[in-house]
Structures are given as C-alpha cells and as structure tokens.
Amino acid sequence: MSHRPGPTTRRAGPVAVLALALALAACGGADPAVVAQPPAPAPAPTSTAAPDGEAPPAAVGRSAASNRITFVPDRVVLPGGAAAPVQPAATRDGELQVPEDVQHVGWWDGSAEAGDPFGNTVVAGHVDSATDGLGFFSRLLSLTKGETVTLRGPDGHHLAYTITSIRTIKKDALATGSAAFDQTGDPHLVLITCGGDYRRGDGGYDSNVVVTATPKGLAR
C-alpha cells in the first residue's frame, strides 16, 4: 500500500469535520473526544466509455503522478529528535479514539495520508493527564516556525514538513476560525493539542494549540 494511483477516498464531509473540530476543542486528560461519525467513504470513480479513437476522461480526483507515495503515519518526529508512536484514530459510538496513552498520538483516519496531493494530515494528542503527567504533545507548546517535523511510515517511508504557523485558538472558534480540518486544499500537516487556560469547572482547557506545517517535497 505504498504506491497508490490517486488520493484517499475516505475523507470526512463538512458536518463530520465541524463536529470533530468542536470535539477536539474539549480535549485534555485521557478521555476520548466526542465527535459525530464521519460519513461512509465515497465510492471510487468509475471509468467512462469514450468513442473509438478518443482517450477516456481522467478520473475525478486522480493524482497526476501515478507513482506518488502515500502512507499512514506510524511515528512522528519533532525537532530535536523526540519521537512518538502514531495510531490511527477512528470514531466509535460517536467518539474519536485518541490514544489514552499520553505518550502516543492519533492520526485522524478521516484526514489525508502523508504524501496525499491535497488535504490536511491531522494528528492529535493529549497535552497531559491527571494520572500520567505531561503528554508527548506538550512539546508543541515550545515549537517555533521554521523547524522540521517528520512523519514516518511502517514501510520506511517518510515525509518532512516545515512549521509555518503556531496558533492558540479558543475551543469555540476551532471549527470556524481555522482551516485545521480542511480536506480540499493544499496538503499540510496539522498537529493539535490542548492549551490556553485550564478551567476545571468547564471540564478542561479553553483552547487548542494548532501547529501547521508544509511538506518539504514528496514522500519518500
């Protein structure tokens, strides 16, 4: 599954993206975030017959480069070399299953794979836990623009990204005030954890730290 002829087809729709954004705004501790179920994957494009002597039209959404490498990340490496396992984070019973182990992070499986030609690759993790202390993604709070983050895959593939923005976004503005979950634009890596002020009475942190990075090239 290293080389695919086109981009992923399981992207989440606008409603699911909005719900996910609102849910991640409430992350923190070692509890799963509540989200709406993403829609079923879109069917793969079918070929269209063409008159004799004419080439069939290109399939909608097909990558121009048939040998483009894409992969589901299984490891993220931050500046300085600190690395953490990345697990696919699906939804179950309306909840995004972000890893409970705060030293692990989750790749939202409704988002782009590393190397896809469009859409954000979204990786989220807990900033801390009442029982386990600081999480791996607490390191996001000390990153700076221009540094490099790398995603690695199970087949030895990797893709490096340059950090272009670091924002702290109020949880009630994450869905409408950012493009963190966009699956239609240029490819980016988006890392998300909790930040801002901790408000015990409101159930957690009041903001999210959103780190956006741009790929340095194609996946290898």
C-alpha positions in Angstrom: 0.0 0.0 0.0 3.0 2.3 -0.6 2.1 3.5 -4.1 -1.5 4.4 -4.9 -2.8 5.8 -8.2 -4.9 8.5 -6.6 -5.7 10.3 -3.3 -7.6 8.8 -0.5 -11.4 8.5 -0.9 -12.5 8.2 2.7 -12.3 11.9 3.6 -14.8 13.1 6.1 -17.5 15.5 5.0 -18.2 19.1 6.2 -20.6 18.0 9.0 -18.1 15.5 10.4 -15.2 17.9 10.2 -17.2 20.6 12.0 -18.2 18.1 14.8 -14.6 16.9 15.1 -13.3 20.4 15.4 -15.7 21.2 18.2 -14.9 17.9 19.9 -11.1 18.4 19.8 -11.6 21.8 21.4 -12.6 19.9 24.5 -9.6 17.6 24.6 -7.4 17.2 27.6 -6.9 14.5 30.1 -7.0 10.9 29.0 -10.6 10.8 27.8 -11.7 10.3 24.2 -13.2 13.3 22.4 -16.8 13.2 21.4 -17.4 13.6 17.7 -20.0 12.8 15.1 -19.4 9.8 12.9 -17.7 10.6 9.6 -19.8 9.7 6.5 -19.1 6.5 4.7 -16.2 6.6 2.2 -17.1 7.9 -1.2 -17.2 5.3 -3.9 -14.1 5.1 -6.1 -14.5 6.8 -9.5 -15.6 4.6 -12.3 -14.2 4.7 -15.8 -16.3 6.3 -18.6 -16.5 4.8 -22.0 -15.2 7.0 -24.8 -15.9 6.9 -28.6 -13.5 4.9 -30.7 -10.2 6.7 -31.1 -10.7 9.0 -28.1 -9.0 8.8 -24.8 -11.4 8.3 -21.8 -11.7 11.3 -19.5 -9.4 11.4 -16.4 -11.0 10.1 -13.3 -12.1 12.8 -10.9 -9.6 13.3 -8.1 -6.9 11.1 -9.6 -3.4 12.1 -8.9 -1.3 13.2 -11.9 1.6 11.2 -10.6 0.7 7.5 -10.6 3.8 6.6 -8.5 3.1 9.1 -5.7 4.0 7.6 -2.3 1.4 8.0 0.4 1.3 6.3 3.8 -0.5 6.2 7.1 2.0 7.6 9.6 3.1 5.4 12.5 5.6 7.7 14.0 6.1 11.5 14.4 9.5 13.0 15.0 9.6 16.5 16.5 12.6 19.0 16.3 15.4 17.7 18.5 14.6 14.0 17.7 11.8 13.3 20.2 9.5 10.7 18.6 6.2 9.1 19.5 4.1 6.3 18.0 1.1 7.4 15.9 -2.0 5.2 15.9 -5.0 5.5 13.6 -7.7 7.4 15.5 -11.1 6.3 14.2 -14.5 7.1 15.6 -16.6 4.7 17.6 -20.0 5.3 19.0 -19.6 9.0 18.3 -16.2 9.3 19.9 -12.8 9.9 18.4 -10.5 7.3 19.9 -7.4 9.4 20.6 -4.9 7.1 22.3 -5.3 7.1 26.1 -1.5 6.7 26.5 -0.5 10.4 26.5 2.9 9.4 25.1 1.1 8.2 21.9 -0.8 10.4 19.4 -3.5 9.7 16.9 -3.8 10.2 13.2 -7.5 11.1 12.4 -8.4 8.4 9.8 -10.8 10.8 8.1 -8.0 13.0 7.0 -5.3 12.9 4.4 -2.5 10.4 4.5 1.1 11.7 4.5 2.0 12.4 0.9 -1.5 12.9 -0.4 -1.7 15.7 -3.0 -4.4 17.6 -1.2 -5.9 17.9 2.3 -4.6 18.2 5.8 -3.0 15.3 7.6 -4.4 15.7 11.2 -2.5 14.3 14.2 -3.9 15.0 17.7 -2.8 14.1 21.2 -3.4 14.9 24.8 -1.2 17.6 26.3 -1.3 16.0 29.8 -3.2 13.7 32.1 -4.2 13.9 35.7 -2.6 10.5 36.3 0.3 10.3 33.8 1.6 13.9 33.8 2.7 15.7 30.6 1.8 14.1 27.3 4.1 13.9 24.3 2.3 16.7 22.5 3.1 19.1 25.4 6.2 19.7 23.3 4.0 21.5 20.8 4.0 24.4 23.1 7.7 25.0 22.7 8.0 24.6 18.9 8.9 27.5 16.6 8.3 28.4 13.0 10.9 27.1 10.5 11.6 23.9 12.5 11.1 20.5 10.9 8.6 17.8 11.8 8.8 14.4 10.1 6.2 11.7 9.7 7.4 8.1 9.2 5.5 5.1 7.9 5.7 1.3 8.5 7.5 0.6 5.2 10.3 3.0 5.9 8.7 5.9 4.0 9.0 9.4 5.4 7.9 13.0 4.7 9.4 16.1 6.3 7.4 19.3 6.9 8.4 22.8 7.8 6.4 24.5 10.5 4.7 27.6 9.1 2.3 28.6 11.9 1.6 28.0 15.5 -1.7 29.3 16.8 -3.6 29.1 20.0 -7.3 29.0 19.1 -10.2 29.2 21.5 -12.1 25.9 21.6 -15.4 27.6 20.4 -13.6 29.0 17.4 -11.6 26.0 16.2 -14.2 24.9 13.7 -15.0 28.3 12.3 -11.8 30.2 12.9 -9.2 27.8 11.4 -8.8 25.5 8.4 -7.3 22.8 10.5 -9.5 20.1 9.2 -9.7 21.1 5.5 -9.5 18.2 3.2 -9.8 20.0 -0.1 -6.9 22.5 -0.2 -3.1 22.1 -0.4 -1.5 19.4 1.7 -0.4 20.3 5.2 0.4 18.6 8.4 -1.7 19.8 11.3 -0.8 18.9 14.9 -3.3 19.6 17.6 -3.3 19.5 21.4 -4.9 21.4 24.2 -3.6 24.8 25.5 -4.6 28.1 27.0 -6.1 28.3 30.5 -7.3 25.2 32.4 -10.8 25.7 33.6 -11.8 22.9 35.9 -15.4 23.9 36.1 -15.7 23.8 32.3 -14.1 20.4 32.0 -10.7 21.3 30.7 -8.5 23.7 28.7 -10.2 26.6 27.0 -8.1 26.5 23.8 -6.2 24.3 21.3 -2.6 24.7 20.1 -2.6 24.2 16.4 0.7 23.7 14.6 0.6 23.8 10.8 3.5 22.6 8.6 4.1 22.4 4.9 5.7 19.4 3.2 9.3 20.0 2.0 8.7 17.8 -1.0 7.1 14.4 -1.9 7.1 11.5 0.4 10.0 9.0 0.0 
